[in-house]
Short mmCIF file of C-alpha atoms in Angstrom, two decimals:
data_model
loop_
_atom_site.label_atom_id
_atom_site.label_comp_id
_atom_site.label_asym_id
_atom_site.label_seq_id
_atom_site.Cartn_x
_atom_site.Cartn_y
_atom_site.Cartn_z
CA MET A 1 0.02 0.05 -0.21
CA GLN A 2 1.30 3.89 -0.84
CA ASP A 3 0.38 6.78 0.55
CA GLY A 4 -0.76 9.60 -1.46
CA ILE A 5 -4.61 11.67 -1.27
CA LYS A 6 -5.84 8.06 -1.30
CA LYS A 7 -4.09 4.44 0.22
CA VAL A 8 -3.69 2.47 -2.91
CA LEU A 9 -3.50 -1.50 -3.23
CA THR A 10 -1.48 -2.54 -5.57
CA ILE A 11 -2.39 -6.54 -6.74
CA ILE A 12 0.56 -8.34 -8.49
CA GLY A 13 -1.01 -11.89 -8.58
CA SER A 14 0.89 -13.15 -5.16
CA LYS A 15 2.09 -11.51 -1.88
CA LEU A 16 -1.62 -10.91 -1.15
CA SER A 17 -2.68 -11.66 2.24
CA THR A 18 -5.34 -11.94 4.94
CA CYS A 19 -4.03 -9.89 7.22
CA VAL A 20 -3.92 -7.44 4.12
CA ILE A 21 -7.19 -8.00 2.70
CA LYS A 22 -8.84 -7.52 6.31
CA LYS A 23 -6.95 -4.04 5.61
CA VAL A 24 -8.56 -2.99 2.51
CA ILE A 25 -11.94 -3.64 2.88
CA GLU A 26 -12.39 -2.25 6.52
CA ASN A 27 -10.31 0.57 4.87
CA ASN A 28 -12.47 0.73 1.86
CA LEU A 29 -8.72 0.72 -0.79
CA ILE A 30 -8.53 1.61 -4.10
CA VAL A 31 -7.16 -1.24 -5.97
CA GLU A 32 -4.39 -1.11 -9.17
CA VAL A 33 -3.18 -3.54 -10.94
CA SER A 34 0.79 -4.09 -11.22
CA GLU A 35 1.96 -3.16 -15.23
CA ASP A 36 3.94 -6.64 -15.10
CA ALA A 37 0.74 -8.57 -14.04
CA VAL A 38 -0.47 -6.35 -17.06
CA ASN A 39 1.68 -7.26 -19.12
CA ARG A 40 1.39 -11.77 -18.14
CA ILE A 41 -2.43 -11.07 -18.64
CA ASN A 42 -2.40 -9.82 -22.46
CA GLU A 43 0.47 -12.59 -22.57
CA SER A 44 -1.72 -15.34 -21.81
CA ARG A 45 -4.57 -13.83 -23.63
CA GLU A 46 -2.76 -13.80 -27.12
CA LEU A 47 -1.81 -17.10 -26.32
CA LEU A 48 -5.00 -17.98 -25.82
CA ASN A 49 -6.13 -16.63 -29.31
CA LYS A 50 -3.16 -17.89 -31.38
CA PHE A 51 -4.23 -21.99 -29.86
CA ILE A 52 -7.02 -21.43 -31.15
CA GLU A 53 -6.19 -20.63 -34.67
CA ASN A 54 -4.39 -23.58 -34.21
CA ASN A 55 -7.52 -25.40 -33.73
CA ARG A 56 -6.90 -26.66 -30.72
CA VAL A 57 -9.10 -28.80 -28.07
CA ILE A 58 -9.25 -26.84 -25.27
CA TYR A 59 -12.21 -27.30 -21.73
CA GLY A 60 -14.48 -25.00 -21.95
CA VAL A 61 -13.12 -22.81 -25.06
CA ASN A 62 -14.09 -25.48 -27.72
CA THR A 63 -16.11 -27.62 -25.22
CA SER A 64 -18.92 -27.99 -23.64
CA CYS A 65 -18.41 -28.04 -19.47
CA GLY A 66 -19.61 -30.42 -16.93
CA GLY A 67 -21.25 -32.75 -17.29
CA PHE A 68 -21.30 -32.29 -21.71
CA VAL A 69 -17.85 -32.55 -21.22
CA ASN A 70 -17.04 -34.11 -24.02
CA TRP A 71 -19.77 -31.90 -26.32
CA LEU A 72 -17.96 -29.98 -29.48
CA ILE A 73 -18.69 -25.69 -29.04
CA PRO A 74 -17.89 -24.09 -32.99
CA ASP A 75 -16.52 -21.07 -32.67
CA ASP A 76 -19.82 -18.71 -33.53
CA TYR A 77 -20.92 -20.05 -30.67
CA ALA A 78 -18.08 -19.25 -27.90
CA GLN A 79 -20.20 -15.82 -26.66
CA GLU A 80 -22.84 -17.30 -26.19
CA PHE A 81 -21.93 -20.18 -24.29
CA GLN A 82 -20.06 -18.19 -22.29
CA GLU A 83 -22.69 -16.46 -20.94
CA ASN A 84 -25.17 -19.65 -20.75
CA LEU A 85 -22.23 -20.86 -18.42
CA ILE A 86 -22.38 -18.12 -16.42
CA ALA A 87 -26.14 -18.17 -16.31
CA ALA A 88 -26.97 -22.20 -15.60
CA VAL A 89 -24.54 -22.76 -12.53
CA ALA A 90 -25.80 -19.16 -10.63
CA THR A 91 -28.11 -21.38 -8.73
CA ASN A 92 -27.14 -21.08 -5.78
CA VAL A 93 -29.76 -20.08 -2.19
CA GLY A 94 -30.54 -18.75 0.24
CA SER A 95 -29.87 -15.35 2.45
CA TYR A 96 -27.05 -13.07 0.64
CA LEU A 97 -23.12 -13.60 1.62
CA GLY A 98 -21.85 -10.42 3.73
CA ASP A 99 -20.36 -7.47 1.37
CA ASP A 100 -17.57 -8.05 3.02
CA ASP A 101 -16.98 -11.54 2.07
CA VAL A 102 -18.38 -10.68 -1.01
CA ARG A 103 -15.85 -7.90 -1.67
CA ALA A 104 -12.92 -9.71 -0.65
CA SER A 105 -13.89 -12.40 -2.93
CA ILE A 106 -14.10 -9.89 -5.78
CA LEU A 107 -10.45 -8.96 -5.08
CA ILE A 108 -9.06 -12.29 -4.33
CA ARG A 109 -10.52 -13.38 -7.93
CA LEU A 110 -7.74 -9.72 -9.37
CA ASN A 111 -5.63 -11.33 -7.37
CA SER A 112 -5.40 -15.12 -9.17
CA LEU A 113 -6.43 -13.47 -12.96
CA ALA A 114 -3.65 -11.38 -12.54
CA LYS A 115 -1.24 -13.91 -12.72
CA GLY A 116 -1.94 -14.17 -15.97
CA ALA A 117 -2.82 -17.96 -16.12
CA SER A 118 -6.57 -17.76 -16.67
CA ALA A 119 -5.94 -15.64 -20.60
CA ILE A 120 -9.08 -13.36 -19.68
CA SER A 121 -9.26 -10.09 -21.92
CA LEU A 122 -6.65 -7.26 -19.88
CA GLU A 123 -10.73 -5.29 -20.74
CA ASN A 124 -12.63 -7.45 -18.69
CA PHE A 125 -10.83 -7.89 -16.37
CA ASN A 126 -10.45 -4.23 -15.97
CA LYS A 127 -14.37 -4.54 -15.91
CA LEU A 128 -13.93 -6.10 -12.88
CA LEU A 129 -11.52 -4.59 -11.26
CA GLU A 130 -13.88 -1.26 -12.00
CA ILE A 131 -16.31 -2.98 -9.97
CA TYR A 132 -14.56 -3.23 -7.05
CA ASN A 133 -13.24 -0.20 -7.27
CA ALA A 134 -17.20 1.15 -7.50
CA GLY A 135 -18.21 -0.81 -4.72
CA ILE A 136 -21.10 -2.58 -6.33
CA ILE A 137 -21.61 -5.86 -4.60
CA PRO A 138 -22.55 -8.93 -6.79
CA CYS A 139 -25.91 -10.20 -4.63
CA ILE A 140 -24.43 -13.59 -3.45
CA PRO A 141 -27.13 -15.97 -2.48
CA ALA A 142 -24.88 -17.88 0.65
CA LYS A 143 -26.11 -21.95 -0.17
CA GLY A 144 -25.23 -24.36 -3.15
CA SER A 145 -21.77 -24.14 -3.94
CA LEU A 146 -19.74 -27.92 -3.51
CA GLY A 147 -16.52 -26.21 -3.57
CA ALA A 148 -15.49 -27.20 -7.30
CA SER A 149 -15.22 -26.55 -9.76
CA GLY A 150 -14.67 -24.07 -7.42
CA ASP A 151 -17.41 -21.85 -6.52
CA LEU A 152 -19.35 -21.67 -9.12
CA GLY A 153 -22.59 -20.44 -8.62
CA PRO A 154 -21.48 -17.53 -6.13
CA LEU A 155 -18.51 -16.63 -8.49
CA ALA A 156 -21.20 -16.30 -11.60
CA CYS A 157 -23.46 -14.04 -9.47
CA ILE A 158 -20.04 -11.38 -9.78
CA ALA A 159 -19.63 -12.30 -13.72
CA LEU A 160 -23.50 -11.67 -14.16
CA VAL A 161 -23.46 -8.36 -12.95
CA ALA A 162 -20.58 -7.95 -14.82
CA THR A 163 -22.25 -8.69 -17.91
CA GLY A 164 -25.12 -6.21 -16.46
CA LYS A 165 -27.35 -8.73 -15.55
CA TRP A 166 -28.27 -10.55 -11.68
CA LYS A 167 -28.63 -8.43 -9.15
CA ALA A 168 -26.39 -5.82 -7.23
CA LYS A 169 -25.90 -4.00 -3.61
CA TYR A 170 -25.44 -0.25 -5.27
CA ASN A 171 -24.58 2.50 -2.63
CA GLY A 172 -27.12 0.76 -0.04
CA LYS A 173 -29.95 -0.31 -2.43
CA ILE A 174 -29.94 -3.68 -4.41
CA VAL A 175 -30.58 -2.85 -7.84
CA SER A 176 -30.18 -5.51 -11.01
CA GLY A 177 -26.74 -5.64 -12.12
CA GLY A 178 -27.16 -3.19 -15.48
CA GLU A 179 -28.61 -0.69 -12.96
CA ALA A 180 -25.23 -0.68 -11.14
CA LEU A 181 -22.95 -0.74 -13.60
CA LYS A 182 -25.11 1.77 -15.53
CA LEU A 183 -25.46 4.23 -12.08
CA ALA A 184 -21.21 3.43 -11.53
CA GLY A 185 -20.31 4.05 -15.61
CA ILE A 186 -18.97 1.56 -16.26
CA THR A 187 -19.88 -0.86 -19.57
CA PRO A 188 -21.07 -4.56 -19.29
CA MET A 189 -18.42 -7.26 -20.15
CA LYS A 190 -18.75 -8.90 -23.17
CA LEU A 191 -17.12 -12.31 -23.16
CA GLY A 192 -14.76 -14.39 -25.20
CA TYR A 193 -13.66 -17.12 -24.86
CA LYS A 194 -13.05 -18.95 -21.73
CA GLU A 195 -13.68 -16.04 -20.36
CA GLY A 196 -16.96 -16.78 -17.96
CA LEU A 197 -14.70 -20.10 -17.59
CA SER A 198 -11.95 -17.23 -16.36
CA LEU A 199 -14.52 -15.75 -13.56
CA ILE A 200 -16.74 -18.50 -11.91
CA ASN A 201 -14.09 -21.54 -12.14
CA GLY A 202 -12.10 -20.99 -9.09
CA THR A 203 -12.38 -21.10 -5.03
CA SER A 204 -12.00 -17.10 -4.54
CA VAL A 205 -15.62 -16.57 -2.95
CA MET A 206 -14.38 -19.95 -0.04
CA ALA A 207 -11.30 -18.05 0.54
CA GLY A 208 -12.88 -14.75 0.54
CA VAL A 209 -15.07 -15.70 2.96
CA ALA A 210 -11.86 -18.10 5.01
CA ALA A 211 -9.99 -14.56 4.40
CA LEU A 212 -11.66 -12.36 7.52
CA VAL A 213 -12.84 -14.84 9.50
CA VAL A 214 -9.37 -16.49 9.89
CA GLU A 215 -7.64 -13.01 11.00
CA LYS A 216 -11.22 -12.62 13.09
CA SER A 217 -10.02 -15.15 14.53
CA ILE A 218 -6.70 -14.40 15.34
CA ASP A 219 -7.99 -11.23 17.11
CA LEU A 220 -10.12 -13.07 19.13
CA LEU A 221 -8.22 -15.13 20.61
CA LYS A 222 -5.52 -12.74 21.04
CA ILE A 223 -8.01 -11.17 23.02
CA TYR A 224 -9.30 -13.87 25.45
CA GLN A 225 -6.24 -14.40 26.50
CA GLY A 226 -6.02 -10.75 28.02
CA ILE A 227 -9.70 -11.91 29.21
CA SER A 228 -8.13 -14.69 30.51
CA CYS A 229 -6.23 -13.16 32.69
CA LEU A 230 -8.84 -10.79 34.08
CA THR A 231 -10.68 -13.67 34.96
CA PHE A 232 -8.17 -15.43 36.52
CA GLU A 233 -7.51 -12.46 39.27
CA ALA A 234 -12.15 -12.46 39.59
CA LEU A 235 -11.56 -16.36 40.54
CA LYS A 236 -8.70 -15.21 42.62
CA VAL A 237 -6.23 -18.16 41.26
CA LYS A 238 -2.38 -18.94 41.24
CA LYS A 239 -0.40 -17.27 38.26
CA LYS A 240 2.59 -19.38 39.34
CA PRO A 241 1.13 -22.21 36.68
CA PHE A 242 1.72 -20.07 33.89
CA ALA A 243 5.12 -19.51 34.88
CA PRO A 244 7.29 -19.90 31.25
CA VAL A 245 10.05 -21.37 32.43
CA VAL A 246 7.90 -24.65 33.18
CA HIS A 247 5.91 -24.30 29.99
CA TYR A 248 9.49 -24.89 28.43
CA GLN A 249 9.61 -28.78 29.58
CA LYS A 250 7.22 -28.40 25.99
CA GLN A 251 7.64 -28.28 22.95
CA HIS A 252 5.10 -26.19 21.88
CA LEU A 253 5.34 -23.07 20.33
CA GLY A 254 1.64 -21.76 20.80
CA GLN A 255 1.65 -23.35 24.54
CA ARG A 256 4.88 -21.38 25.44
CA ILE A 257 3.31 -18.36 23.70
CA VAL A 258 0.47 -18.77 25.75
CA ALA A 259 2.01 -19.35 29.31
CA GLU A 260 4.19 -15.52 28.38
CA ASN A 261 1.58 -13.89 27.20
CA ILE A 262 -0.36 -14.08 30.27
CA TRP A 263 2.83 -14.32 32.61
CA LYS A 264 3.57 -10.84 30.87
CA LEU A 265 0.13 -9.04 31.34
CA LEU A 266 -0.70 -10.50 34.86
CA GLU A 267 2.91 -8.79 35.25
CA ASP A 268 1.78 -6.04 37.78
CA SER A 269 -1.31 -7.57 39.66
CA ASN A 270 -1.85 -7.18 43.19
CA MET A 271 -5.51 -9.43 42.78
CA ILE A 272 -3.78 -12.75 40.94
CA VAL A 273 -2.73 -15.11 44.28
CA GLY A 274 0.66 -15.97 44.49
CA GLU A 275 0.34 -19.90 44.87
CA GLU A 276 3.41 -19.79 48.18
CA SER A 277 0.97 -17.50 50.23
CA VAL A 278 -1.92 -20.42 49.86
CA GLU A 279 0.89 -23.08 50.41
CA ARG A 280 1.98 -21.55 53.59
CA GLU A 281 -1.33 -21.26 54.65
CA LEU A 282 -1.33 -25.15 54.00
CA GLN A 283 1.38 -25.67 56.04
CA GLN A 284 -0.25 -24.01 59.22
CA LYS A 285 -3.65 -26.24 59.06
CA LYS A 286 -1.90 -30.27 58.97
CA GLN A 287 -2.36 -32.54 61.33
CA LEU A 288 -1.31 -36.02 62.23
CA VAL A 289 -4.52 -36.81 60.97
CA PRO A 290 -6.18 -35.85 57.25
CA ILE A 291 -7.84 -32.64 57.48
CA GLU A 292 -10.22 -30.96 54.86
CA ALA A 293 -8.77 -27.79 53.57
CA LYS A 294 -10.76 -24.83 52.79
CA ALA A 295 -7.74 -23.82 50.01
CA SER A 296 -6.32 -25.92 47.57
CA ILE A 297 -2.89 -25.83 46.31
CA GLU A 298 -3.97 -26.83 42.14
CA ASP A 299 -6.88 -24.76 40.36
CA ALA A 300 -9.01 -26.84 37.87
CA TYR A 301 -7.88 -27.89 34.59
CA SER A 302 -10.10 -25.07 32.87
CA ILE A 303 -8.17 -22.15 34.88
CA ARG A 304 -4.58 -24.23 35.43
CA CYS A 305 -4.00 -25.77 31.55
CA THR A 306 -4.72 -22.62 29.28
CA PRO A 307 -1.73 -22.95 27.93
CA HIS A 308 -2.05 -26.37 26.72
CA ILE A 309 -5.86 -25.84 25.68
CA LEU A 310 -5.46 -22.07 23.84
CA GLY A 311 -1.70 -23.16 22.80
CA PRO A 312 -2.56 -25.91 20.20
CA ILE A 313 -5.42 -23.18 18.58
CA ILE A 314 -2.36 -20.71 18.15
CA ASP A 315 -0.48 -23.01 16.32
CA ASN A 316 -3.91 -24.09 13.74
CA LEU A 317 -4.75 -20.36 13.52
CA LYS A 318 -1.08 -20.31 11.77
CA THR A 319 -1.48 -23.53 9.66
CA ILE A 320 -5.39 -22.23 8.46
CA ARG A 321 -3.34 -18.54 7.56
CA SER A 322 -0.62 -20.33 5.87
CA THR A 323 -2.93 -22.47 4.59
CA ILE A 324 -5.37 -19.44 3.42
CA THR A 325 -2.84 -17.24 2.37
CA ASN A 326 -1.18 -20.45 -0.23
CA GLU A 327 -4.35 -20.43 -2.15
CA ILE A 328 -5.54 -16.53 -3.16
CA ASN A 329 -1.66 -16.11 -4.25
CA SER A 330 -2.43 -19.44 -6.40
CA SER A 331 -3.86 -19.70 -9.56
CA SER A 332 -7.66 -21.54 -9.10
CA ASP A 333 -8.75 -21.92 -12.31
CA ASN A 334 -8.74 -24.58 -15.23
CA PRO A 335 -7.86 -24.85 -18.24
CA LEU A 336 -4.32 -23.01 -17.46
CA ILE A 337 -2.66 -20.90 -20.65
CA LEU A 338 0.99 -20.29 -19.08
CA VAL A 339 3.14 -18.32 -21.48
CA GLU A 340 6.28 -19.45 -20.13
CA GLU A 341 5.23 -23.32 -21.22
CA ASN A 342 4.27 -21.76 -24.15
CA ASP A 343 1.03 -24.53 -23.75
CA VAL A 344 -2.16 -25.32 -21.67
CA PHE A 345 -2.47 -27.55 -18.79
CA HIS A 346 -5.93 -28.78 -17.77
CA ASN A 347 -5.65 -29.55 -14.14
CA GLY A 348 -7.79 -29.94 -10.59
CA HIS A 349 -6.47 -25.96 -9.01
CA PHE A 350 -10.40 -24.70 -8.81
CA HIS A 351 -10.95 -27.51 -6.27
CA GLY A 352 -11.53 -26.38 -2.65
CA GLN A 353 -10.04 -28.99 -0.38
CA TYR A 354 -7.30 -27.25 0.99
CA ILE A 355 -9.49 -24.62 2.53
CA ALA A 356 -12.13 -27.24 3.46
CA MET A 357 -9.63 -29.17 5.91
CA ALA A 358 -8.57 -26.14 7.06
CA MET A 359 -12.01 -23.73 7.76
CA ASP A 360 -12.73 -27.53 9.90
CA GLN A 361 -9.83 -27.06 11.91
CA LEU A 362 -11.17 -22.87 12.58
CA SER A 363 -14.22 -24.58 13.32
CA ILE A 364 -12.52 -27.49 15.78
CA SER A 365 -9.97 -24.79 17.30
CA LEU A 366 -13.16 -22.29 18.64
CA THR A 367 -15.20 -24.26 20.06
CA THR A 368 -12.16 -25.75 22.12
CA LEU A 369 -12.09 -22.14 23.13
CA SER A 370 -16.08 -21.43 23.46
CA ASN A 371 -15.46 -24.71 25.67
CA LEU A 372 -12.99 -23.05 27.64
CA SER A 373 -15.20 -20.21 28.49
CA ASP A 374 -17.91 -22.26 29.30
CA ARG A 375 -16.78 -23.92 32.21
CA ARG A 376 -14.82 -21.13 33.04
CA ILE A 377 -18.76 -18.83 33.06
CA ASP A 378 -19.39 -22.14 34.92
CA ARG A 379 -17.01 -21.05 37.86
CA PHE A 380 -18.27 -17.86 37.80
CA MET A 381 -21.96 -19.21 38.02
CA ASP A 382 -21.28 -21.34 41.67
CA LYS A 383 -20.09 -20.47 44.62
CA ASN A 384 -18.24 -23.62 45.47
CA HIS A 385 -15.66 -23.13 42.80
CA SER A 386 -15.45 -19.43 42.61
CA ASN A 387 -13.68 -18.53 45.66
CA ASN A 388 -15.65 -17.57 47.69
CA LEU A 389 -17.61 -14.88 45.39
CA PRO A 390 -21.89 -15.13 45.72
CA GLY A 391 -23.97 -17.62 43.48
CA PHE A 392 -24.42 -16.21 39.90
CA LEU A 393 -22.36 -13.62 40.97
CA CYS A 394 -25.75 -11.77 42.51
CA LYS A 395 -24.61 -9.78 45.65
CA GLU A 396 -27.71 -7.56 45.90
CA ASN A 397 -30.60 -10.01 47.30
CA PRO A 398 -29.37 -13.19 46.09
CA GLY A 399 -32.58 -15.71 45.67
CA LEU A 400 -35.19 -12.76 45.22
CA ARG A 401 -32.44 -11.82 42.86
CA LEU A 402 -31.20 -14.43 40.02
CA GLY A 403 -28.48 -12.20 38.91
CA LEU A 404 -26.56 -13.52 36.17
CA MET A 405 -27.80 -17.59 35.91
CA GLY A 406 -29.72 -16.89 32.52
CA GLY A 407 -26.63 -15.59 31.09
CA GLN A 408 -25.47 -19.17 31.48
CA PHE A 409 -27.84 -20.47 30.01
CA MET A 410 -27.34 -18.38 26.92
CA ALA A 411 -23.62 -19.69 26.41
CA THR A 412 -23.76 -23.10 27.43
CA SER A 413 -27.01 -23.46 24.38
CA LEU A 414 -24.42 -21.52 21.64
CA THR A 415 -21.29 -24.11 23.24
CA ALA A 416 -23.94 -26.63 22.65
CA GLU A 417 -24.16 -25.20 18.98
CA ASN A 418 -20.39 -25.08 18.26
CA ARG A 419 -20.32 -28.77 19.13
CA SER A 420 -22.82 -29.99 17.08
CA LEU A 421 -21.73 -27.74 14.18
CA CYS A 422 -18.07 -29.29 13.89
CA THR A 423 -18.87 -32.08 11.97
CA PRO A 424 -16.01 -32.09 9.35
CA LEU A 425 -17.68 -30.98 6.10
CA SER A 426 -14.43 -31.82 4.19
CA ILE A 427 -15.60 -35.31 4.05
CA GLN A 428 -19.04 -33.99 2.75
CA THR A 429 -18.31 -35.34 -0.78
CA LEU A 430 -21.32 -36.01 -2.61
CA THR A 431 -21.36 -37.25 -7.37
CA SER A 432 -22.60 -34.41 -9.20
CA THR A 433 -23.10 -33.89 -12.82
CA GLY A 434 -23.57 -37.31 -14.23
CA ASP A 435 -19.58 -38.57 -12.39
CA PHE A 436 -18.05 -35.85 -13.58
CA GLN A 437 -17.67 -33.87 -10.35
CA ASP A 438 -17.70 -37.16 -8.29
CA VAL A 439 -14.84 -36.02 -5.47
CA VAL A 440 -15.66 -32.42 -4.41
CA SER A 441 -14.61 -29.96 -1.89
CA MET A 442 -17.56 -28.57 0.36
CA GLY A 443 -15.29 -25.83 1.11
CA LEU A 444 -17.29 -22.82 1.17
CA ILE A 445 -20.40 -24.65 3.94
CA ALA A 446 -17.62 -25.14 5.64
CA ALA A 447 -16.19 -21.52 5.87
CA ARG A 448 -20.17 -20.30 6.27
CA ARG A 449 -20.32 -22.83 9.16
CA ALA A 450 -16.67 -21.03 11.16
CA GLN A 451 -17.74 -17.77 10.17
CA GLU A 452 -21.65 -19.46 12.52
CA ILE A 453 -19.51 -20.80 14.90
CA TYR A 454 -16.59 -17.25 15.04
CA ASN A 455 -19.97 -15.40 16.06
CA ASN A 456 -21.55 -17.83 18.51
CA THR A 457 -18.23 -17.76 19.94
CA THR A 458 -18.28 -14.55 20.30
CA TYR A 459 -21.16 -14.48 22.84
CA ILE A 460 -20.12 -16.65 24.94
CA VAL A 461 -17.06 -15.39 25.36
CA ALA A 462 -18.92 -11.44 26.12
CA PHE A 463 -20.22 -13.10 28.48
CA GLU A 464 -17.12 -14.61 30.31
CA LEU A 465 -16.29 -11.14 30.24
CA MET A 466 -19.44 -9.83 31.79
CA CYS A 467 -18.92 -12.23 34.56
CA ALA A 468 -15.49 -11.17 35.10
CA CYS A 469 -15.53 -7.41 35.15
CA GLN A 470 -18.75 -8.18 37.93
CA ALA A 471 -16.72 -10.37 40.16
CA ALA A 472 -14.05 -7.56 39.45
CA GLU A 473 -15.94 -6.11 41.18
CA ILE A 474 -17.78 -7.72 43.98
CA ARG A 475 -14.30 -8.22 45.13
CA GLY A 476 -14.38 -4.62 45.82
CA ASP A 477 -9.95 -3.48 44.77
CA ILE A 478 -10.77 -3.02 40.65
CA GLU A 479 -7.47 -0.62 41.56
CA SER A 480 -5.86 -4.26 42.89
CA LEU A 481 -6.03 -5.17 38.48
CA SER A 482 -3.15 -5.49 36.22
CA THR A 483 -2.18 -2.82 34.05
CA ALA A 484 -3.50 -4.99 31.31
CA THR A 485 -6.38 -6.20 32.48
CA LYS A 486 -7.45 -2.64 33.79
CA CYS A 487 -7.57 -1.25 30.49
CA ILE A 488 -9.86 -4.07 29.30
CA TYR A 489 -12.28 -3.80 32.22
CA ASP A 490 -12.64 0.30 32.27
CA TYR A 491 -13.78 -0.19 28.31
CA VAL A 492 -16.53 -3.14 29.12
CA ARG A 493 -17.44 -0.93 31.44
CA SER A 494 -17.71 2.09 29.41
CA LEU A 495 -20.33 -0.62 27.32
CA VAL A 496 -22.09 -1.86 30.51
CA PRO A 497 -22.64 -1.42 33.85
CA TYR A 498 -22.67 -3.48 37.39
CA LEU A 499 -25.80 -5.43 37.46
CA SER A 500 -27.19 -4.62 40.96
CA ILE A 501 -31.10 -5.56 39.55
CA ASP A 502 -32.19 -8.04 36.98
CA GLN A 503 -32.55 -7.15 33.41
CA PRO A 504 -32.01 -9.13 30.34
CA LEU A 505 -28.84 -9.55 29.16
CA THR A 506 -28.99 -9.41 25.63
CA ASP A 507 -28.46 -5.75 24.89
CA HIS A 508 -25.30 -6.00 26.89
CA LEU A 509 -24.13 -9.35 24.91
CA GLU A 510 -24.85 -7.46 21.72
CA VAL A 511 -23.02 -4.96 22.28
CA ILE A 512 -19.99 -6.74 23.96
CA SER A 513 -20.54 -8.99 21.03
CA ASN A 514 -20.83 -6.60 18.14
CA SER A 515 -17.43 -4.63 19.54
CA LEU A 516 -15.35 -8.23 19.17
CA LYS A 517 -16.55 -8.58 15.88
CA THR A 518 -16.33 -4.73 13.98
CA GLY A 519 -12.58 -4.89 15.69
CA GLU A 520 -13.73 -2.16 18.05
CA PHE A 521 -12.62 -3.77 21.03
CA VAL A 522 -9.12 -4.59 19.39
CA LYS A 523 -8.74 -0.12 18.97
CA GLN A 524 -9.92 0.19 22.44
CA VAL A 525 -7.67 -2.27 24.30
CA LYS A 526 -4.58 -1.73 21.74
CA SER A 527 -1.86 -1.08 23.95
CA VAL A 528 -3.46 -4.26 25.69
CA ILE A 529 -3.19 -6.17 22.32
CA ASP A 530 0.53 -4.77 21.48
CA ASP A 531 1.27 -6.27 24.08
CA ILE A 532 -0.36 -10.23 23.16
CA SER A 533 2.37 -12.16 21.02
CA PHE A 534 0.61 -14.74 17.98
#
């Protein structure tokens, strides 16, 4: 990105990251294409034209597609066939994908086409680029993609709008594709050989959804380590199990990172408990016969094993992010016209198995975080496990009031829902298209499912955060919190109050969850997030 009157992202077909995609979408940056990429696009198109003149038989150029692969298409029908192709496969259903998901998908498709292996004409590439920069959002029904041959239906909705058909959102209103182009001053595409196929054959939509949800998940995991520390203080747990030195006795990098983060965030806390003081108290109570003590030398697994539970999530997220980054910088098209080889290559690069499996892993990771948060919430609710906090964090008029009991119903329900959603989608292949597409990825379903689990998880985490703030206030010494957790506490208290009367928690949960999902939480506690390693 460059500094100037407007910030601009220059795409080159490589080096696009999930983090950059998130920033481009959030800041509505203008996108341009590099001169080298323009040259590659032109050269690939010229080579395809040469192959057509030499009567090469090329899938999707002078043959039909899918179950009609064995049908040959005369040259005179090239435009009609490409238009029929995008019209026929654009058969998704359901509610529309979010605006950010659609914009990320177009950006990734542009980056893939910029590699110069898909043989789209520069004229039509530039029209897609204009559509993106104009803020036209094609309406993409979310359900119906097999994930191989890529996201045919969702990408076809983009291609239809580019040709002046279907529907799109422009300036906040849904209009026809033709009207959107007209309002933006863009003439519709006219499709030549392979161009319909080049626009729709690939993983760009599943990768777009995946890119945004993995970045949001990384932010959530960073925030959650800060929330964990606030929970530890409010529950009066022991700090020593998080000492980095002990975690270097295991070889898992993620575990070490989490332990170091927790140790650092609690460095100046006066509310966290020193294990030595508990040990001295227990030593004084020892007798000649077994005796039950009120204190214990160790905390429950949902506390003490936090590095061992969040550590694998860090390691998974790094791998998932790398997989998505590789995909968004790839030519996910078939066939490819490779100038350097002077040849056409039929292939399966449209297949979304990498994204599907990565998104299954993300779903498992987020659900693991949900499980952990749900167990900590239960410790806040149960007076027998909270180190002398009142039941359900109800200090005023307990029994007459129910305190935060209702919030646990919600958190436990969503945790169960997340678990039920974790059946792997990357193994759910079903044959279709006359047994031509006989192994498919279901990658977009997996990405959408991970997105749903992420949204659920923000509510669970939001409630743990409400509990931690309520409990810390009941303890009566907010100034004893660490600098980091006090920052988190102060921001939460700017959103929701201490609850001394019973009331619906829905609005409070929505405002915290929305702050997590939009990135506002990260901005408001930036000093804390900047200290959390990943």
